[in-house]
mmCIF file of C-alpha atoms and ligand atoms in Angstrom:
data_model
loop_
_atom_site.group_PDB
_atom_site.id
_atom_site.type_symbol
_atom_site.label_atom_id
_atom_site.label_comp_id
_atom_site.label_asym_id
_atom_site.label_seq_id
_atom_site.Cartn_x
_atom_site.Cartn_y
_atom_site.Cartn_z
ATOM 1 C CA MET Q 76 44.203 1.827 -33.848
ATOM 2 C CA PRO Q 77 40.429 1.809 -33.191
ATOM 3 C CA SER Q 78 39.430 0.741 -29.694
ATOM 4 C CA GLN Q 79 38.244 -2.829 -29.310
ATOM 5 C CA PRO Q 80 34.458 -3.048 -29.093
ATOM 6 C CA GLN Q 81 33.512 -4.939 -25.922
ATOM 7 C CA VAL Q 82 30.479 -6.579 -27.477
ATOM 8 C CA GLY Q 83 28.247 -8.207 -24.915
ATOM 9 C CA TRP Q 84 30.780 -7.766 -22.112
ATOM 10 C CA GLU Q 85 28.766 -5.154 -20.234
ATOM 11 C CA HIS Q 86 25.643 -7.258 -20.398
ATOM 12 C CA VAL Q 87 27.199 -10.524 -19.348
ATOM 13 C CA ASP Q 88 29.579 -9.517 -16.641
ATOM 14 C CA MET Q 89 27.954 -6.636 -14.850
ATOM 15 C CA VAL Q 90 25.887 -7.535 -11.828
ATOM 16 C CA PRO Q 91 24.067 -5.597 -9.097
ATOM 17 C CA TRP Q 92 26.267 -4.628 -6.137
ATOM 18 C CA ARG Q 93 24.459 -6.986 -3.779
ATOM 19 C CA THR Q 94 25.313 -9.981 -5.971
ATOM 20 C CA ALA Q 95 28.888 -8.790 -6.404
ATOM 21 C CA MET Q 96 29.402 -8.222 -2.661
ATOM 22 C CA GLN Q 97 27.886 -11.583 -1.766
ATOM 23 C CA GLN Q 98 30.281 -13.383 -4.073
ATOM 24 C CA ALA Q 99 33.305 -11.256 -3.178
ATOM 25 C CA LEU Q 100 32.883 -11.628 0.590
ATOM 26 C CA TYR Q 101 31.165 -14.981 1.076
ATOM 27 C CA GLY Q 102 31.508 -16.885 -2.223
ATOM 28 C CA PRO Q 103 33.603 -20.096 -2.393
ATOM 29 C CA SER Q 104 36.887 -18.149 -2.319
ATOM 30 C CA GLY Q 105 35.372 -15.038 -0.767
ATOM 31 C CA PHE Q 106 37.349 -12.596 1.339
ATOM 32 C CA TYR Q 107 35.803 -13.607 4.673
ATOM 33 C CA LEU Q 108 36.240 -17.310 4.033
ATOM 34 C CA ARG Q 109 39.987 -16.734 3.581
ATOM 35 C CA GLU Q 110 40.863 -13.820 5.807
ATOM 36 C CA ARG Q 111 40.500 -12.797 9.457
ATOM 37 C CA PRO Q 112 39.009 -9.299 9.940
ATOM 38 C CA GLY Q 113 41.652 -8.380 12.546
ATOM 39 C CA ALA Q 114 44.363 -8.623 9.881
ATOM 40 C CA HIS Q 115 42.712 -5.892 7.790
ATOM 41 C CA PHE Q 116 40.987 -3.412 10.084
ATOM 42 C CA ARG Q 117 40.595 -2.567 13.733
ATOM 43 C CA THR Q 118 37.215 -2.763 15.468
ATOM 44 C CA SER Q 119 36.397 -1.828 19.091
ATOM 45 C CA VAL Q 120 37.107 -5.477 19.923
ATOM 46 C CA HIS Q 121 40.705 -5.115 18.753
ATOM 47 C CA ALA Q 122 41.101 -1.565 20.093
ATOM 48 C CA SER Q 123 40.913 -2.529 23.774
ATOM 49 C CA ARG Q 124 39.985 -5.380 26.103
ATOM 50 C CA LEU Q 125 37.887 -2.800 27.923
ATOM 51 C CA PHE Q 126 35.297 -3.207 25.182
ATOM 52 C CA ALA Q 127 34.953 -6.852 26.268
ATOM 53 C CA SER Q 128 34.688 -5.766 29.903
ATOM 54 C CA ALA Q 129 31.821 -3.450 28.957
ATOM 55 C CA VAL Q 130 30.125 -6.356 27.163
ATOM 56 C CA ALA Q 131 30.674 -8.481 30.290
ATOM 57 C CA GLU Q 132 28.961 -5.749 32.322
ATOM 58 C CA LEU Q 133 26.075 -5.799 29.838
ATOM 59 C CA VAL Q 134 25.865 -9.584 30.288
ATOM 60 C CA ARG Q 135 25.524 -9.050 34.064
ATOM 61 C CA ARG Q 136 22.787 -6.443 33.603
ATOM 62 C CA VAL Q 137 20.804 -8.568 31.145
ATOM 63 C CA ASP Q 138 21.260 -11.608 33.392
ATOM 64 C CA GLU Q 139 19.831 -9.588 36.269
ATOM 65 C CA ALA Q 140 16.876 -8.415 34.146
ATOM 66 C CA LEU Q 141 16.191 -12.020 33.108
ATOM 67 C CA GLY Q 142 16.232 -13.202 36.727
ATOM 68 C CA HIS Q 143 19.432 -15.272 36.353
ATOM 69 C CA PRO Q 144 18.313 -18.061 33.988
ATOM 70 C CA GLY Q 145 19.883 -21.529 34.292
ATOM 71 C CA ARG Q 146 21.694 -20.958 30.993
ATOM 72 C CA PHE Q 147 22.687 -17.546 29.630
ATOM 73 C CA ASP Q 148 23.431 -17.516 25.889
ATOM 74 C CA LEU Q 149 26.007 -15.019 24.688
ATOM 75 C CA VAL Q 150 25.856 -15.034 20.899
ATOM 76 C CA ASP Q 151 28.353 -13.050 18.819
ATOM 77 C CA VAL Q 152 27.034 -12.619 15.272
ATOM 78 C CA GLY Q 153 29.810 -12.069 12.746
ATOM 79 C CA ALA Q 154 32.343 -13.079 15.382
ATOM 80 C CA GLY Q 155 35.437 -12.747 13.165
ATOM 81 C CA GLY Q 156 38.263 -14.572 14.957
ATOM 82 C CA GLY Q 157 36.182 -15.055 18.126
ATOM 83 C CA GLU Q 158 38.216 -12.426 20.007
ATOM 84 C CA LEU Q 159 35.256 -10.853 21.828
ATOM 85 C CA LEU Q 160 33.822 -14.143 23.099
ATOM 86 C CA THR Q 161 37.254 -15.367 24.123
ATOM 87 C CA ALA Q 162 37.811 -12.195 26.155
ATOM 88 C CA VAL Q 163 34.332 -12.143 27.727
ATOM 89 C CA ALA Q 164 34.406 -15.846 28.568
ATOM 90 C CA GLY Q 165 37.663 -15.182 30.409
ATOM 91 C CA LEU Q 166 36.160 -12.292 32.357
ATOM 92 C CA GLU Q 167 32.704 -13.522 33.127
ATOM 93 C CA ASP Q 168 31.826 -17.015 34.260
ATOM 94 C CA LEU Q 169 28.281 -16.485 35.545
ATOM 95 C CA SER Q 170 28.861 -19.514 37.782
ATOM 96 C CA GLY Q 171 29.033 -21.903 34.830
ATOM 97 C CA ARG Q 172 25.761 -20.635 33.306
ATOM 98 C CA LEU Q 173 27.348 -18.677 30.429
ATOM 99 C CA ALA Q 174 27.026 -20.375 27.022
ATOM 100 C CA PRO Q 175 29.117 -18.370 24.495
ATOM 101 C CA CYS Q 176 28.508 -19.051 20.810
ATOM 102 C CA ALA Q 177 30.008 -17.517 17.679
ATOM 103 C CA VAL Q 178 27.861 -17.194 14.567
ATOM 104 C CA GLU Q 179 30.427 -16.899 11.811
ATOM 105 C CA VAL Q 180 30.675 -18.044 8.196
ATOM 106 C CA ALA Q 181 34.446 -18.451 8.487
ATOM 107 C CA ALA Q 182 35.877 -21.633 9.978
ATOM 108 C CA ARG Q 183 36.621 -21.826 13.688
ATOM 109 C CA PRO Q 184 40.181 -20.597 14.235
ATOM 110 C CA ASP Q 185 42.677 -22.679 16.187
ATOM 111 C CA GLY Q 186 42.959 -21.637 19.784
ATOM 112 C CA VAL Q 187 39.362 -20.576 20.408
ATOM 113 C CA PRO Q 188 38.522 -22.022 23.844
ATOM 114 C CA ALA Q 189 36.505 -25.252 23.752
ATOM 115 C CA GLU Q 190 33.578 -23.806 25.714
ATOM 116 C CA ILE Q 191 32.819 -21.392 22.859
ATOM 117 C CA GLY Q 192 30.387 -22.831 20.325
ATOM 118 C CA TRP Q 193 30.964 -22.040 16.633
ATOM 119 C CA ARG Q 194 28.296 -22.224 13.921
ATOM 120 C CA PRO Q 195 27.421 -20.531 10.614
ATOM 121 C CA GLU Q 196 23.812 -19.637 11.477
ATOM 122 C CA MET Q 197 21.849 -18.128 14.336
ATOM 123 C CA PRO Q 198 20.746 -20.615 16.991
ATOM 124 C CA GLU Q 199 17.052 -20.619 17.878
ATOM 125 C CA ALA Q 200 15.350 -19.526 21.092
ATOM 126 C CA VAL Q 201 18.280 -17.605 22.530
ATOM 127 C CA THR Q 202 17.973 -16.506 26.157
ATOM 128 C CA GLY Q 203 20.616 -13.920 26.938
ATOM 129 C CA LEU Q 204 22.598 -11.394 24.880
ATOM 130 C CA VAL Q 205 23.158 -11.288 21.138
ATOM 131 C CA ILE Q 206 25.849 -8.889 19.999
ATOM 132 C CA ALA Q 207 26.751 -8.022 16.412
ATOM 133 C CA ASN Q 208 29.747 -5.712 16.207
ATOM 134 C CA GLU Q 209 30.476 -4.411 12.707
ATOM 135 C CA TRP Q 210 28.363 -7.129 11.114
ATOM 136 C CA LEU Q 211 25.556 -5.170 9.442
ATOM 137 C CA ASP Q 212 27.994 -3.066 7.382
ATOM 138 C CA ASN Q 213 29.215 -6.268 5.702
ATOM 139 C CA ILE Q 214 25.759 -7.476 4.682
ATOM 140 C CA PRO Q 215 25.608 -7.157 0.908
ATOM 141 C CA LEU Q 216 23.293 -4.506 -0.470
ATOM 142 C CA ASP Q 217 22.291 -2.906 -3.728
ATOM 143 C CA VAL Q 218 23.133 0.609 -4.812
ATOM 144 C CA VAL Q 219 20.551 2.728 -6.629
ATOM 145 C CA GLU Q 220 21.332 5.970 -8.464
ATOM 146 C CA LEU Q 221 18.895 8.628 -9.556
ATOM 147 C CA SER Q 222 19.313 9.101 -13.315
ATOM 148 C CA PRO Q 223 17.508 11.719 -15.424
ATOM 149 C CA ASP Q 224 15.085 8.873 -16.276
ATOM 150 C CA GLY Q 225 14.435 7.890 -12.667
ATOM 151 C CA PRO Q 226 16.114 5.539 -10.135
ATOM 152 C CA ARG Q 227 18.358 2.834 -11.612
ATOM 153 C CA LEU Q 228 20.139 -0.145 -10.086
ATOM 154 C CA VAL Q 229 23.924 0.334 -10.251
ATOM 155 C CA LEU Q 230 25.681 -2.617 -11.910
ATOM 156 C CA VAL Q 231 29.347 -3.363 -11.344
ATOM 157 C CA ASP Q 232 31.990 -5.403 -13.090
ATOM 158 C CA PRO Q 233 33.369 -7.607 -10.283
ATOM 159 C CA ALA Q 234 36.795 -7.811 -11.910
ATOM 160 C CA THR Q 235 37.410 -4.084 -12.262
ATOM 161 C CA GLY Q 236 34.833 -2.232 -10.138
ATOM 162 C CA THR Q 237 33.639 -0.377 -13.259
ATOM 163 C CA GLU Q 238 30.004 0.629 -12.930
ATOM 164 C CA ARG Q 239 27.073 1.453 -15.174
ATOM 165 C CA LEU Q 240 23.403 2.039 -14.597
ATOM 166 C CA GLY Q 241 21.068 -0.922 -15.097
ATOM 167 C CA PRO Q 242 17.341 -1.531 -14.807
ATOM 168 C CA ALA Q 243 14.855 0.076 -12.454
ATOM 169 C CA PRO Q 244 15.028 -1.260 -8.872
ATOM 170 C CA SER Q 245 12.372 -3.566 -7.441
ATOM 171 C CA ALA Q 246 9.175 -2.145 -5.950
ATOM 172 C CA ALA Q 247 10.371 -3.156 -2.464
ATOM 173 C CA ASP Q 248 13.681 -1.315 -2.947
ATOM 174 C CA LEU Q 249 11.870 1.771 -4.223
ATOM 175 C CA THR Q 250 9.555 1.784 -1.209
ATOM 176 C CA TRP Q 251 12.565 1.519 1.116
ATOM 177 C CA ILE Q 252 14.429 4.294 -0.707
ATOM 178 C CA ARG Q 253 11.442 6.645 -0.588
ATOM 179 C CA ARG Q 254 11.109 6.124 3.170
ATOM 180 C CA TRP Q 255 14.740 5.845 4.262
ATOM 181 C CA TRP Q 256 17.045 7.351 1.664
ATOM 182 C CA PRO Q 257 15.192 9.811 -0.600
ATOM 183 C CA LEU Q 258 17.108 10.678 -3.777
ATOM 184 C CA ARG Q 259 16.783 14.330 -4.782
ATOM 185 C CA LYS Q 260 18.943 15.112 -7.823
ATOM 186 C CA PRO Q 261 20.510 13.090 -10.639
ATOM 187 C CA GLY Q 262 23.691 11.408 -9.420
ATOM 188 C CA ASP Q 263 22.381 10.927 -5.856
ATOM 189 C CA ARG Q 264 22.891 7.356 -4.648
ATOM 190 C CA ALA Q 265 21.180 5.216 -2.054
ATOM 191 C CA GLU Q 266 22.631 2.070 -0.495
ATOM 192 C CA VAL Q 267 19.506 0.013 -0.086
ATOM 193 C CA GLY Q 268 19.581 -1.261 3.497
ATOM 194 C CA LEU Q 269 16.594 -3.568 3.146
ATOM 195 C CA PRO Q 270 18.618 -6.843 3.405
ATOM 196 C CA ARG Q 271 20.307 -5.521 6.545
ATOM 197 C CA CYS Q 272 17.012 -4.717 8.230
ATOM 198 C CA ALA Q 273 15.783 -8.211 7.268
ATOM 199 C CA ALA Q 274 18.954 -9.783 8.715
ATOM 200 C CA TRP Q 275 18.541 -7.777 11.919
ATOM 201 C CA ALA Q 276 14.851 -8.787 12.165
ATOM 202 C CA ASP Q 277 15.981 -12.442 11.855
ATOM 203 C CA VAL Q 278 18.398 -11.966 14.732
ATOM 204 C CA VAL Q 279 15.697 -10.376 16.900
ATOM 205 C CA SER Q 280 13.246 -13.156 16.029
ATOM 206 C CA SER Q 281 15.727 -15.761 17.261
ATOM 207 C CA LEU Q 282 15.777 -14.124 20.694
ATOM 208 C CA HIS Q 283 13.435 -15.838 23.129
ATOM 209 C CA ALA Q 284 14.298 -13.399 25.909
ATOM 210 C CA GLY Q 285 17.078 -10.916 26.497
ATOM 211 C CA LEU Q 286 18.774 -8.218 24.452
ATOM 212 C CA ALA Q 287 20.043 -7.953 20.878
ATOM 213 C CA VAL Q 288 22.651 -5.289 20.098
ATOM 214 C CA ALA Q 289 23.984 -4.238 16.697
ATOM 215 C CA ILE Q 290 26.951 -1.882 16.731
ATOM 216 C CA ASP Q 291 28.111 -0.174 13.576
ATOM 217 C CA TYR Q 292 29.214 2.977 11.863
ATOM 218 C CA GLY Q 293 26.318 4.568 10.117
ATOM 219 C CA HIS Q 294 24.201 7.579 9.328
ATOM 220 C CA LEU Q 295 20.707 8.852 9.998
ATOM 221 C CA LEU Q 296 17.849 9.861 7.709
ATOM 222 C CA ALA Q 297 18.533 13.574 8.130
ATOM 223 C CA ASP Q 298 22.109 13.167 6.985
ATOM 224 C CA ARG Q 299 22.510 10.421 4.394
ATOM 225 C CA PRO Q 300 25.743 10.539 2.360
ATOM 226 C CA MET Q 301 24.348 11.096 -1.146
ATOM 227 C CA ALA Q 302 27.541 9.913 -2.845
ATOM 228 C CA GLY Q 303 27.360 6.593 -0.970
ATOM 229 C CA THR Q 304 29.862 4.976 1.376
ATOM 230 C CA LEU Q 305 31.038 1.790 -0.351
ATOM 231 C CA THR Q 306 34.644 1.278 0.739
ATOM 232 C CA GLY Q 307 37.276 -1.431 0.463
ATOM 233 C CA TYR Q 308 39.721 -2.411 3.206
ATOM 234 C CA LEU Q 309 42.913 -4.379 2.787
ATOM 235 C CA ASP Q 310 45.894 -4.752 5.149
ATOM 236 C CA GLY Q 311 44.706 -1.877 7.331
ATOM 237 C CA ARG Q 312 44.249 0.537 4.417
ATOM 238 C CA MET Q 313 41.227 1.918 2.620
ATOM 239 C CA VAL Q 314 41.239 0.774 -1.008
ATOM 240 C CA ARG Q 315 38.933 1.159 -4.002
ATOM 241 C CA PRO Q 316 35.958 -1.177 -3.502
ATOM 242 C CA VAL Q 317 36.559 -3.676 -6.295
ATOM 243 C CA PRO Q 318 34.336 -6.701 -5.575
ATOM 244 C CA ASP Q 319 36.784 -9.306 -6.885
ATOM 245 C CA GLY Q 320 37.299 -11.009 -3.515
ATOM 246 C CA SER Q 321 40.668 -9.345 -2.898
ATOM 247 C CA CYS Q 322 39.467 -6.928 -0.186
ATOM 248 C CA ASP Q 323 36.757 -6.297 2.381
ATOM 249 C CA ILE Q 324 33.782 -4.389 0.962
ATOM 250 C CA THR Q 325 31.710 -2.401 3.412
ATOM 251 C CA ALA Q 326 29.076 0.325 3.439
ATOM 252 C CA HIS Q 327 27.915 2.359 6.445
ATOM 253 C CA ALA Q 328 24.670 1.151 7.992
ATOM 254 C CA ALA Q 329 21.336 2.998 8.040
ATOM 255 C CA LEU Q 330 20.641 1.743 11.556
ATOM 256 C CA ASP Q 331 17.590 3.987 12.046
ATOM 257 C CA ALA Q 332 15.842 2.082 9.237
ATOM 258 C CA CYS Q 333 16.197 -1.147 11.259
ATOM 259 C CA LEU Q 334 14.829 0.350 14.478
ATOM 260 C CA ASP Q 335 11.404 -0.864 15.584
ATOM 261 C CA PRO Q 336 9.170 0.724 18.246
ATOM 262 C CA ASP Q 337 10.553 -1.529 21.014
ATOM 263 C CA GLY Q 338 14.166 -0.729 20.212
ATOM 264 C CA VAL Q 339 16.476 2.148 21.028
ATOM 265 C CA LEU Q 340 19.223 3.683 18.917
ATOM 266 C CA THR Q 341 22.009 5.413 20.776
ATOM 267 C CA ASP Q 342 25.715 5.933 20.236
ATOM 268 C CA GLN Q 343 28.652 3.943 21.584
ATOM 269 C CA ARG Q 344 29.760 6.831 23.768
ATOM 270 C CA SER Q 345 26.437 6.883 25.648
ATOM 271 C CA ALA Q 346 26.177 3.086 25.766
ATOM 272 C CA LEU Q 347 29.693 2.531 27.125
ATOM 273 C CA ARG Q 348 29.334 5.349 29.644
ATOM 274 C CA ALA Q 349 26.147 3.687 30.898
ATOM 275 C CA LEU Q 350 28.241 0.522 31.293
ATOM 276 C CA GLY Q 351 30.888 2.301 33.338
ATOM 277 C CA LEU Q 352 33.520 3.337 30.757
ATOM 278 C CA THR Q 353 33.930 7.061 31.299
ATOM 279 C CA GLY Q 354 37.461 7.843 30.183
ATOM 280 C CA ALA Q 355 38.022 9.647 33.505
ATOM 281 C CA ARG Q 356 41.669 10.041 34.444
ATOM 282 C CA PRO Q 357 42.791 8.799 37.868
ATOM 283 C CA SER Q 358 43.444 11.365 40.563
ATOM 284 C CA ILE Q 359 47.017 12.599 40.785
ATOM 285 C CA GLU Q 360 46.907 11.643 44.458
ATOM 286 C CA LEU Q 361 46.939 7.984 43.346
ATOM 287 C CA ALA Q 362 50.299 8.584 41.637
ATOM 288 C CA ARG Q 363 51.790 9.412 45.034
ATOM 289 C CA ILE Q 364 50.396 6.437 46.971
ATOM 290 C CA ASP Q 365 50.324 3.801 44.194
ATOM 291 C CA PRO Q 366 52.433 4.782 41.157
ATOM 292 C CA ARG Q 367 51.888 1.459 39.359
ATOM 293 C CA GLY Q 368 48.145 1.572 39.962
ATOM 294 C CA TYR Q 369 48.134 5.146 38.721
ATOM 295 C CA LEU Q 370 49.885 4.191 35.467
ATOM 296 C CA ALA Q 371 47.513 1.284 34.882
ATOM 297 C CA ALA Q 372 44.489 3.518 35.518
ATOM 298 C CA LEU Q 373 45.917 6.193 33.220
ATOM 299 C CA CYS Q 374 46.401 3.631 30.492
ATOM 300 C CA ALA Q 375 42.822 2.348 30.964
ATOM 301 C CA ALA Q 376 41.500 5.924 30.813
ATOM 302 C CA GLY Q 377 43.277 6.387 27.469
ATOM 303 C CA GLU Q 378 41.742 3.200 26.078
ATOM 304 C CA GLU Q 379 38.282 4.158 27.358
ATOM 305 C CA ALA Q 380 38.693 7.589 25.782
ATOM 306 C CA GLU Q 381 39.362 5.957 22.404
ATOM 307 C CA LEU Q 382 36.294 3.712 22.698
ATOM 308 C CA ILE Q 383 34.013 6.663 23.547
ATOM 309 C CA ASP Q 384 35.581 9.309 21.291
ATOM 310 C CA PRO Q 385 32.557 10.927 19.583
ATOM 311 C CA GLY Q 386 34.625 11.516 16.430
ATOM 312 C CA GLY Q 387 35.715 7.858 16.269
ATOM 313 C CA LEU Q 388 34.486 4.608 17.805
ATOM 314 C CA GLY Q 389 32.258 6.504 20.256
ATOM 315 C CA GLY Q 390 30.243 7.811 17.313
ATOM 316 C CA PHE Q 391 29.216 4.311 16.245
ATOM 317 C CA GLY Q 392 25.513 3.512 16.563
ATOM 318 C CA TRP Q 393 24.204 0.984 19.105
ATOM 319 C CA LEU Q 394 20.869 -0.504 18.078
ATOM 320 C CA LEU Q 395 19.388 -2.171 21.158
ATOM 321 C CA ARG Q 396 16.332 -4.409 21.078
ATOM 322 C CA PRO Q 397 15.095 -6.064 24.284
ATOM 323 C CA VAL Q 398 12.760 -9.066 24.181
ATOM 324 C CA GLY Q 399 10.774 -9.986 27.277
ATOM 325 C CA ILE Q 400 12.650 -7.423 29.418
ATOM 326 C CA ASN Q 401 10.725 -4.385 28.350
ATOM 327 C CA HIS Q 402 11.879 -2.051 31.116
ATOM 328 C CA PHE Q 403 15.520 -2.742 30.387
ATOM 329 C CA HIS Q 404 16.061 0.605 28.659
ATOM 330 C CA ASP Q 405 14.757 2.483 31.722
ATOM 331 C CA THR Q 406 17.215 0.704 33.981
ATOM 332 C CA MET Q 407 20.117 1.498 31.664
ATOM 333 C CA ALA Q 408 19.366 5.156 30.831
ATOM 334 C CA TRP Q 409 21.403 4.863 27.630
HETATM 335 C C1 SAM U 596 33.735 -6.713 10.061
HETATM 336 S S1 SAM U 596 33.862 -8.329 10.631
HETATM 337 C C2 SAM U 596 33.564 -8.069 12.379
HETATM 338 C C3 SAM U 596 34.256 -9.068 13.275
HETATM 339 C C4 SAM U 596 34.041 -8.887 14.770
HETATM 340 N N1 SAM U 596 32.654 -8.808 15.119
HETATM 341 C C5 SAM U 596 34.751 -7.674 15.312
HETATM 342 O O1 SAM U 596 34.108 -6.754 15.776
HETATM 343 O O2 SAM U 596 35.998 -7.638 15.274
HETATM 344 C C6 SAM U 596 32.344 -9.072 10.083
HETATM 345 C C7 SAM U 596 32.293 -10.564 10.279
HETATM 346 O O3 SAM U 596 30.959 -11.000 10.028
HETATM 347 C C8 SAM U 596 31.009 -12.268 9.375
HETATM 348 N N2 SAM U 596 29.713 -12.460 8.709
HETATM 349 C C9 SAM U 596 29.152 -11.650 7.796
HETATM 350 N N3 SAM U 596 27.934 -12.106 7.425
HETATM 351 C C10 SAM U 596 27.714 -13.210 8.148
HETATM 352 C C11 SAM U 596 26.625 -14.114 8.235
HETATM 353 N N4 SAM U 596 25.515 -13.942 7.499
HETATM 354 N N5 SAM U 596 26.708 -15.128 9.076
HETATM 355 C C12 SAM U 596 27.824 -15.299 9.839
HETATM 356 N N6 SAM U 596 28.894 -14.475 9.796
HETATM 357 C C13 SAM U 596 28.846 -13.431 8.963
HETATM 358 C C14 SAM U 596 32.206 -12.133 8.460
HETATM 359 O O4 SAM U 596 32.699 -13.396 8.058
HETATM 360 C C15 SAM U 596 33.182 -11.359 9.356
HETATM 361 O O5 SAM U 596 33.989 -12.223 10.108
#
């Protein structure tokens, strides 16, 4: 039997990846409007409460640099289930000056403490700390492939994940690709991080004074993954990235492209060590005088070691951008 011709199907149903991701993750029945991230993958926030204690230490340092303002905003962008803010608010009271706020498209979950604000968009004129853990990798982006005829936008069928090459990318995308993800041979692919850099710039522009931090897995200009990094996650497993709303769709972040001259890009290992998480094991002497304390310290050392493991969470990038506290980087020695 001859195969059925799919007349018009490719032209009607195939869309650029950015459109497909937007709909799959944040459309009316999108993945993130239905699901909690913690049910599908494990971030540093879920790995250990010590991540929240490091963020609390960062709050103290930024508060100090700001001269202890009357109100200290702690904004978590892409807050998921609000786990980080809940943990930090429990650790750090800043004498009633701490104003925690989640920026999250998903609805406020039951059980988030009342003092934590919850909103879908960035507040304005933030004074304090903005933190975005594993947010940039979920910002929809386009994929461009170098064909024998030049760069082409990759189109995808949202129902099946089938791809084909479409039109030439926009001039803005091409400029970004040339600068940040040069394509060398046919088949090479770039994930065009322009919308992520714009989203990050929006976050920084909402900061009146303090520090903005984006934390994510990523890659640098010298070492871009030419086959791309689009991945799906579902129930703790990696799955094929089909943008039908059934799974998380993520792509590693080109954090260096979002760095401006006032920012710093370091890795989580260096950042957490600067905040006091070293992974050092307690002395064996402690086991003799305080066996329980020794076990607790040993357990904490194991959790710290996971958070700073250079081959795992410790290899994540930390993009740090101070506003109005320009010597902050010197005091931290990231
Ligand atoms: C990978 S999860 C990270 C959750 C949390 N930060 C953590 O580390 O466990 C990304 C979260 O960002 C949210 N998100 C993505 N884009 C957003 C946007 N433009 N505004 C608000 N929330 C957004 C998603 O709904 C999702 O909960």
